[in-house]
């Protein structure tokens, strides 16, 4: 993360902490000031307005999530020595990213996407990060094709979007009263990988 002024960091940290419990649209200046211990004048010195502060904090959360996803898939690729080890790594990433432990992360991502609608400044900042994640996945899929680990019958960028879509799509099962067997979900994903990508 770029170097930021200590006061900015306190404000951003406060918003980040508050946003884990309260919807962004419900965050008030008073909440932030109380949590951060920063004066109102300092808030408006470092940020254009309340929305700028909240959006900057939310983008920071999104960037952290994007960075974690990139690191995870890059580790799989770097460790792979053949198709079998690459697919085994993907299976582990699938298991890790689809679990109940990341339910809150999926909800946070969905809330952020909904919150960005109608907020062009936030959407623009998120779009750059989303593109960065998709480019990374696209490059890895293309390299896997070049290595002969994946077939060439699919577009790498479409595959990059697909894997992100099924991950956030798992939220559908996070809200039901009759959840599916998590192992069955992972098995299905790997069957798709096997039959479409390999």
PDB file of C-alpha atoms in Angstrom:
ATOM      1  CA  UNK A   1       0.000   0.000   0.000  1.00  0.00           C
ATOM      2  CA  UNK A   2       1.201   3.482  -0.816  1.00  0.00           C
ATOM      3  CA  UNK A   3       2.495   5.632   2.030  1.00  0.00           C
ATOM      4  CA  UNK A   4      -0.313   7.588   3.582  1.00  0.00           C
ATOM      5  CA  UNK A   5      -0.481  10.240   6.249  1.00  0.00           C
ATOM      6  CA  UNK A   6      -1.008   8.799   9.770  1.00  0.00           C
ATOM      7  CA  UNK A   7      -4.277  10.721  10.122  1.00  0.00           C
ATOM      8  CA  UNK A   8      -5.569   9.310   6.839  1.00  0.00           C
ATOM      9  CA  UNK A   9      -4.646   5.827   8.039  1.00  0.00           C
ATOM     10  CA  UNK A  10      -6.532   6.315  11.317  1.00  0.00           C
ATOM     11  CA  UNK A  11      -9.609   7.459   9.421  1.00  0.00           C
ATOM     12  CA  UNK A  12      -9.411   4.622   6.905  1.00  0.00           C
ATOM     13  CA  UNK A  13      -8.837   2.043   9.636  1.00  0.00           C
ATOM     14  CA  UNK A  14     -11.861   3.382  11.518  1.00  0.00           C
ATOM     15  CA  UNK A  15     -14.106   3.134   8.451  1.00  0.00           C
ATOM     16  CA  UNK A  16     -12.787  -0.334   7.664  1.00  0.00           C
ATOM     17  CA  UNK A  17     -13.570  -1.538  11.178  1.00  0.00           C
ATOM     18  CA  UNK A  18     -17.006   0.081  11.220  1.00  0.00           C
ATOM     19  CA  UNK A  19     -17.860  -1.313   7.771  1.00  0.00           C
ATOM     20  CA  UNK A  20     -17.464  -4.863   9.050  1.00  0.00           C
ATOM     21  CA  UNK A  21     -20.527  -4.295  11.255  1.00  0.00           C
ATOM     22  CA  UNK A  22     -22.536  -1.543   9.526  1.00  0.00           C
ATOM     23  CA  UNK A  23     -23.575  -1.009   5.915  1.00  0.00           C
ATOM     24  CA  UNK A  24     -21.521   1.750   4.262  1.00  0.00           C
ATOM     25  CA  UNK A  25     -24.556   3.961   3.680  1.00  0.00           C
ATOM     26  CA  UNK A  26     -25.245   3.921   7.444  1.00  0.00           C
ATOM     27  CA  UNK A  27     -21.770   5.103   8.461  1.00  0.00           C
ATOM     28  CA  UNK A  28     -21.788   8.618   9.853  1.00  0.00           C
ATOM     29  CA  UNK A  29     -19.074  11.216  10.350  1.00  0.00           C
ATOM     30  CA  UNK A  30     -19.626  11.042  14.113  1.00  0.00           C
ATOM     31  CA  UNK A  31     -19.022   7.275  14.158  1.00  0.00           C
ATOM     32  CA  UNK A  32     -15.771   7.705  12.277  1.00  0.00           C
ATOM     33  CA  UNK A  33     -14.557  10.574  14.436  1.00  0.00           C
ATOM     34  CA  UNK A  34     -15.331   8.694  17.627  1.00  0.00           C
ATOM     35  CA  UNK A  35     -13.604   5.529  16.415  1.00  0.00           C
ATOM     36  CA  UNK A  36     -10.548   7.295  14.979  1.00  0.00           C
ATOM     37  CA  UNK A  37     -10.096  10.109  17.489  1.00  0.00           C
ATOM     38  CA  UNK A  38      -9.564  12.480  14.561  1.00  0.00           C
ATOM     39  CA  UNK A  39     -11.146  15.939  14.322  1.00  0.00           C
ATOM     40  CA  UNK A  40     -13.767  16.811  11.723  1.00  0.00           C
ATOM     41  CA  UNK A  41     -11.443  19.416  10.229  1.00  0.00           C
ATOM     42  CA  UNK A  42      -8.745  16.808   9.703  1.00  0.00           C
ATOM     43  CA  UNK A  43     -11.216  14.460   8.018  1.00  0.00           C
ATOM     44  CA  UNK A  44     -12.152  17.128   5.477  1.00  0.00           C
ATOM     45  CA  UNK A  45      -8.522  18.139   5.064  1.00  0.00           C
ATOM     46  CA  UNK A  46      -7.559  14.627   3.932  1.00  0.00           C
ATOM     47  CA  UNK A  47     -10.733  13.615   2.059  1.00  0.00           C
ATOM     48  CA  UNK A  48     -13.107  15.538  -0.202  1.00  0.00           C
ATOM     49  CA  UNK A  49     -16.147  14.422   1.752  1.00  0.00           C
ATOM     50  CA  UNK A  50     -17.564  11.533   3.763  1.00  0.00           C
ATOM     51  CA  UNK A  51     -18.228   9.513   0.614  1.00  0.00           C
ATOM     52  CA  UNK A  52     -14.626   9.903  -0.528  1.00  0.00           C
ATOM     53  CA  UNK A  53     -13.393   8.548   2.809  1.00  0.00           C
ATOM     54  CA  UNK A  54     -15.820   5.612   2.847  1.00  0.00           C
ATOM     55  CA  UNK A  55     -15.150   4.736  -0.785  1.00  0.00           C
ATOM     56  CA  UNK A  56     -11.380   4.878  -0.270  1.00  0.00           C
ATOM     57  CA  UNK A  57     -11.655   2.515   2.706  1.00  0.00           C
ATOM     58  CA  UNK A  58     -13.923   0.119   0.808  1.00  0.00           C
ATOM     59  CA  UNK A  59     -11.581   0.072  -2.167  1.00  0.00           C
ATOM     60  CA  UNK A  60      -8.776  -0.742   0.279  1.00  0.00           C
ATOM     61  CA  UNK A  61     -10.726  -3.798   1.450  1.00  0.00           C
ATOM     62  CA  UNK A  62     -11.363  -4.775  -2.159  1.00  0.00           C
ATOM     63  CA  UNK A  63      -7.678  -4.382  -3.056  1.00  0.00           C
ATOM     64  CA  UNK A  64      -6.702  -6.601  -0.122  1.00  0.00           C
ATOM     65  CA  UNK A  65      -9.139  -9.249  -1.337  1.00  0.00           C
ATOM     66  CA  UNK A  66      -7.846  -8.998  -4.919  1.00  0.00           C
ATOM     67  CA  UNK A  67      -4.244  -9.254  -3.725  1.00  0.00           C
ATOM     68  CA  UNK A  68      -5.068 -12.356  -1.655  1.00  0.00           C
ATOM     69  CA  UNK A  69      -6.769 -14.013  -4.640  1.00  0.00           C
ATOM     70  CA  UNK A  70      -3.843 -13.234  -6.934  1.00  0.00           C
ATOM     71  CA  UNK A  71      -1.335 -14.538  -4.396  1.00  0.00           C
ATOM     72  CA  UNK A  72      -3.316 -17.746  -3.932  1.00  0.00           C
ATOM     73  CA  UNK A  73      -3.595 -18.645  -7.605  1.00  0.00           C
ATOM     74  CA  UNK A  74      -0.018 -17.529  -8.320  1.00  0.00           C
ATOM     75  CA  UNK A  75       1.283 -19.886  -5.614  1.00  0.00           C
ATOM     76  CA  UNK A  76      -0.542 -22.768  -7.291  1.00  0.00           C
ATOM     77  CA  UNK A  77       0.921 -21.903 -10.648  1.00  0.00           C
ATOM     78  CA  UNK A  78       4.445 -21.397  -9.336  1.00  0.00           C
ATOM     79  CA  UNK A  79       4.377 -24.735  -7.498  1.00  0.00           C
ATOM     80  CA  UNK A  80       2.990 -26.707 -10.444  1.00  0.00           C
ATOM     81  CA  UNK A  81       5.370 -28.954 -12.319  1.00  0.00           C
ATOM     82  CA  UNK A  82       2.832 -30.700 -14.539  1.00  0.00           C
ATOM     83  CA  UNK A  83      -0.875 -30.795 -15.362  1.00  0.00           C
ATOM     84  CA  UNK A  84      -1.671 -33.091 -12.421  1.00  0.00           C
ATOM     85  CA  UNK A  85       0.025 -30.870  -9.853  1.00  0.00           C
ATOM     86  CA  UNK A  86      -1.618 -27.770 -11.351  1.00  0.00           C
ATOM     87  CA  UNK A  87      -5.082 -29.341 -11.172  1.00  0.00           C
ATOM     88  CA  UNK A  88      -4.405 -30.556  -7.629  1.00  0.00           C
ATOM     89  CA  UNK A  89      -3.467 -26.993  -6.669  1.00  0.00           C
ATOM     90  CA  UNK A  90      -6.654 -25.664  -8.242  1.00  0.00           C
ATOM     91  CA  UNK A  91      -8.655 -28.220  -6.290  1.00  0.00           C
ATOM     92  CA  UNK A  92      -7.097 -26.971  -3.057  1.00  0.00           C
ATOM     93  CA  UNK A  93      -7.788 -23.329  -3.938  1.00  0.00           C
ATOM     94  CA  UNK A  94     -11.371 -24.285  -4.764  1.00  0.00           C
ATOM     95  CA  UNK A  95     -11.734 -25.989  -1.389  1.00  0.00           C
ATOM     96  CA  UNK A  96     -10.247 -22.992   0.413  1.00  0.00           C
ATOM     97  CA  UNK A  97     -12.247 -20.288  -1.387  1.00  0.00           C
ATOM     98  CA  UNK A  98     -15.632 -21.990  -1.300  1.00  0.00           C
ATOM     99  CA  UNK A  99     -15.711 -22.814   2.399  1.00  0.00           C
ATOM    100  CA  UNK A 100     -18.042 -21.479   5.068  1.00  0.00           C
ATOM    101  CA  UNK A 101     -15.111 -19.602   6.586  1.00  0.00           C
ATOM    102  CA  UNK A 102     -15.198 -17.146   3.671  1.00  0.00           C
ATOM    103  CA  UNK A 103     -18.953 -16.520   3.883  1.00  0.00           C
ATOM    104  CA  UNK A 104     -18.356 -13.036   5.321  1.00  0.00           C
ATOM    105  CA  UNK A 105     -15.912 -12.236   2.516  1.00  0.00           C
ATOM    106  CA  UNK A 106     -18.504 -13.206  -0.113  1.00  0.00           C
ATOM    107  CA  UNK A 107     -21.134 -11.019   1.551  1.00  0.00           C
ATOM    108  CA  UNK A 108     -18.692  -8.121   1.830  1.00  0.00           C
ATOM    109  CA  UNK A 109     -17.870  -8.421  -1.886  1.00  0.00           C
ATOM    110  CA  UNK A 110     -21.565  -8.544  -2.826  1.00  0.00           C
ATOM    111  CA  UNK A 111     -22.366  -5.518  -0.635  1.00  0.00           C
ATOM    112  CA  UNK A 112     -19.499  -3.590  -2.170  1.00  0.00           C
ATOM    113  CA  UNK A 113     -20.663  -4.371  -5.698  1.00  0.00           C
ATOM    114  CA  UNK A 114     -24.189  -3.222  -4.832  1.00  0.00           C
ATOM    115  CA  UNK A 115     -22.904  -0.107  -3.069  1.00  0.00           C
ATOM    116  CA  UNK A 116     -20.824   0.853  -6.116  1.00  0.00           C
ATOM    117  CA  UNK A 117     -23.891   1.065  -8.320  1.00  0.00           C
ATOM    118  CA  UNK A 118     -24.693   4.725  -8.848  1.00  0.00           C
ATOM    119  CA  UNK A 119     -21.344   5.835  -7.400  1.00  0.00           C
ATOM    120  CA  UNK A 120     -19.134   6.443 -10.457  1.00  0.00           C
ATOM    121  CA  UNK A 121     -16.018   7.365  -8.451  1.00  0.00           C
ATOM    122  CA  UNK A 122     -16.167   4.125  -6.472  1.00  0.00           C
ATOM    123  CA  UNK A 123     -17.062   2.075  -9.537  1.00  0.00           C
ATOM    124  CA  UNK A 124     -14.065   3.456 -11.412  1.00  0.00           C
ATOM    125  CA  UNK A 125     -11.650   2.605  -8.584  1.00  0.00           C
ATOM    126  CA  UNK A 126     -13.108  -0.892  -8.229  1.00  0.00           C
ATOM    127  CA  UNK A 127     -13.106  -1.446 -11.977  1.00  0.00           C
ATOM    128  CA  UNK A 128      -9.343  -0.965 -12.129  1.00  0.00           C
ATOM    129  CA  UNK A 129      -8.794  -3.550  -9.399  1.00  0.00           C
ATOM    130  CA  UNK A 130     -11.312  -5.967 -10.885  1.00  0.00           C
ATOM    131  CA  UNK A 131      -9.549  -5.701 -14.235  1.00  0.00           C
ATOM    132  CA  UNK A 132      -6.210  -6.386 -12.536  1.00  0.00           C
ATOM    133  CA  UNK A 133      -7.572  -9.597 -10.981  1.00  0.00           C
ATOM    134  CA  UNK A 134      -9.138 -10.752 -14.232  1.00  0.00           C
ATOM    135  CA  UNK A 135      -5.910 -10.017 -16.155  1.00  0.00           C
ATOM    136  CA  UNK A 136      -3.944 -12.109 -13.669  1.00  0.00           C
ATOM    137  CA  UNK A 137      -6.303 -15.087 -13.955  1.00  0.00           C
ATOM    138  CA  UNK A 138      -6.374 -14.676 -17.742  1.00  0.00           C
ATOM    139  CA  UNK A 139      -2.570 -14.766 -17.968  1.00  0.00           C
ATOM    140  CA  UNK A 140      -2.408 -17.858 -15.786  1.00  0.00           C
ATOM    141  CA  UNK A 141      -5.048 -19.674 -17.842  1.00  0.00           C
ATOM    142  CA  UNK A 142      -3.263 -18.716 -21.075  1.00  0.00           C
ATOM    143  CA  UNK A 143       0.068 -19.926 -19.694  1.00  0.00           C
ATOM    144  CA  UNK A 144      -1.550 -23.186 -18.582  1.00  0.00           C
ATOM    145  CA  UNK A 145      -2.781 -23.584 -22.160  1.00  0.00           C
ATOM    146  CA  UNK A 146       0.704 -22.834 -23.510  1.00  0.00           C
ATOM    147  CA  UNK A 147       2.153 -25.457 -21.133  1.00  0.00           C
ATOM    148  CA  UNK A 148      -0.324 -28.043 -22.411  1.00  0.00           C
ATOM    149  CA  UNK A 149      -2.013 -28.305 -18.996  1.00  0.00           C
ATOM    150  CA  UNK A 150      -5.314 -26.907 -20.330  1.00  0.00           C
ATOM    151  CA  UNK A 151      -6.830 -27.298 -23.761  1.00  0.00           C
ATOM    152  CA  UNK A 152      -7.213 -24.334 -26.096  1.00  0.00           C
ATOM    153  CA  UNK A 153     -10.963 -24.762 -26.629  1.00  0.00           C
ATOM    154  CA  UNK A 154     -11.898 -21.888 -24.305  1.00  0.00           C
ATOM    155  CA  UNK A 155     -11.098 -18.225 -24.013  1.00  0.00           C
ATOM    156  CA  UNK A 156      -8.789 -17.573 -21.021  1.00  0.00           C
ATOM    157  CA  UNK A 157     -10.521 -14.304 -20.125  1.00  0.00           C
ATOM    158  CA  UNK A 158     -13.950 -15.948 -20.137  1.00  0.00           C
ATOM    159  CA  UNK A 159     -12.555 -18.638 -17.829  1.00  0.00           C
ATOM    160  CA  UNK A 160     -11.106 -15.939 -15.560  1.00  0.00           C
ATOM    161  CA  UNK A 161     -14.517 -14.323 -15.196  1.00  0.00           C
ATOM    162  CA  UNK A 162     -16.210 -17.705 -14.762  1.00  0.00           C
ATOM    163  CA  UNK A 163     -14.135 -18.751 -11.749  1.00  0.00           C
ATOM    164  CA  UNK A 164     -14.769 -15.423 -10.064  1.00  0.00           C
ATOM    165  CA  UNK A 165     -18.485 -15.706 -10.795  1.00  0.00           C
ATOM    166  CA  UNK A 166     -18.886 -19.135  -9.236  1.00  0.00           C
ATOM    167  CA  UNK A 167     -16.977 -18.008  -6.159  1.00  0.00           C
ATOM    168  CA  UNK A 168     -19.178 -15.005  -5.457  1.00  0.00           C
ATOM    169  CA  UNK A 169     -22.196 -17.012  -6.645  1.00  0.00           C
ATOM    170  CA  UNK A 170     -21.727 -19.339  -3.684  1.00  0.00           C
ATOM    171  CA  UNK A 171     -23.510 -16.626  -1.688  1.00  0.00           C
ATOM    172  CA  UNK A 172     -26.773 -18.122  -2.991  1.00  0.00           C
ATOM    173  CA  UNK A 173     -26.139 -21.146  -0.795  1.00  0.00           C
ATOM    174  CA  UNK A 174     -24.942 -18.979   2.102  1.00  0.00           C
ATOM    175  CA  UNK A 175     -28.467 -17.608   2.590  1.00  0.00           C
ATOM    176  CA  UNK A 176     -30.579 -20.724   2.247  1.00  0.00           C
ATOM    177  CA  UNK A 177     -32.190 -22.737   5.032  1.00  0.00           C
ATOM    178  CA  UNK A 178     -31.235 -25.921   3.173  1.00  0.00           C
ATOM    179  CA  UNK A 179     -27.548 -25.616   2.257  1.00  0.00           C
ATOM    180  CA  UNK A 180     -25.964 -28.079  -0.100  1.00  0.00           C
ATOM    181  CA  UNK A 181     -23.161 -30.421   0.828  1.00  0.00           C
ATOM    182  CA  UNK A 182     -19.991 -28.288   0.429  1.00  0.00           C
ATOM    183  CA  UNK A 183     -18.052 -31.281  -0.819  1.00  0.00           C
ATOM    184  CA  UNK A 184     -20.595 -31.795  -3.618  1.00  0.00           C
ATOM    185  CA  UNK A 185     -20.063 -28.184  -4.737  1.00  0.00           C
ATOM    186  CA  UNK A 186     -16.296 -28.636  -4.885  1.00  0.00           C
ATOM    187  CA  UNK A 187     -16.653 -31.921  -6.753  1.00  0.00           C
ATOM    188  CA  UNK A 188     -18.902 -30.235  -9.314  1.00  0.00           C
ATOM    189  CA  UNK A 189     -16.414 -27.409  -9.854  1.00  0.00           C
ATOM    190  CA  UNK A 190     -13.560 -29.830 -10.402  1.00  0.00           C
ATOM    191  CA  UNK A 191     -15.687 -31.877 -12.833  1.00  0.00           C
ATOM    192  CA  UNK A 192     -16.247 -28.694 -14.826  1.00  0.00           C
ATOM    193  CA  UNK A 193     -12.503 -28.020 -14.755  1.00  0.00           C
ATOM    194  CA  UNK A 194     -11.819 -31.582 -15.895  1.00  0.00           C
ATOM    195  CA  UNK A 195     -14.411 -31.648 -18.678  1.00  0.00           C
ATOM    196  CA  UNK A 196     -14.131 -28.094 -19.971  1.00  0.00           C
ATOM    197  CA  UNK A 197     -10.587 -26.935 -19.276  1.00  0.00           C
ATOM    198  CA  UNK A 198      -8.636 -30.178 -19.551  1.00  0.00           C
TER     199      UNK A 198
END
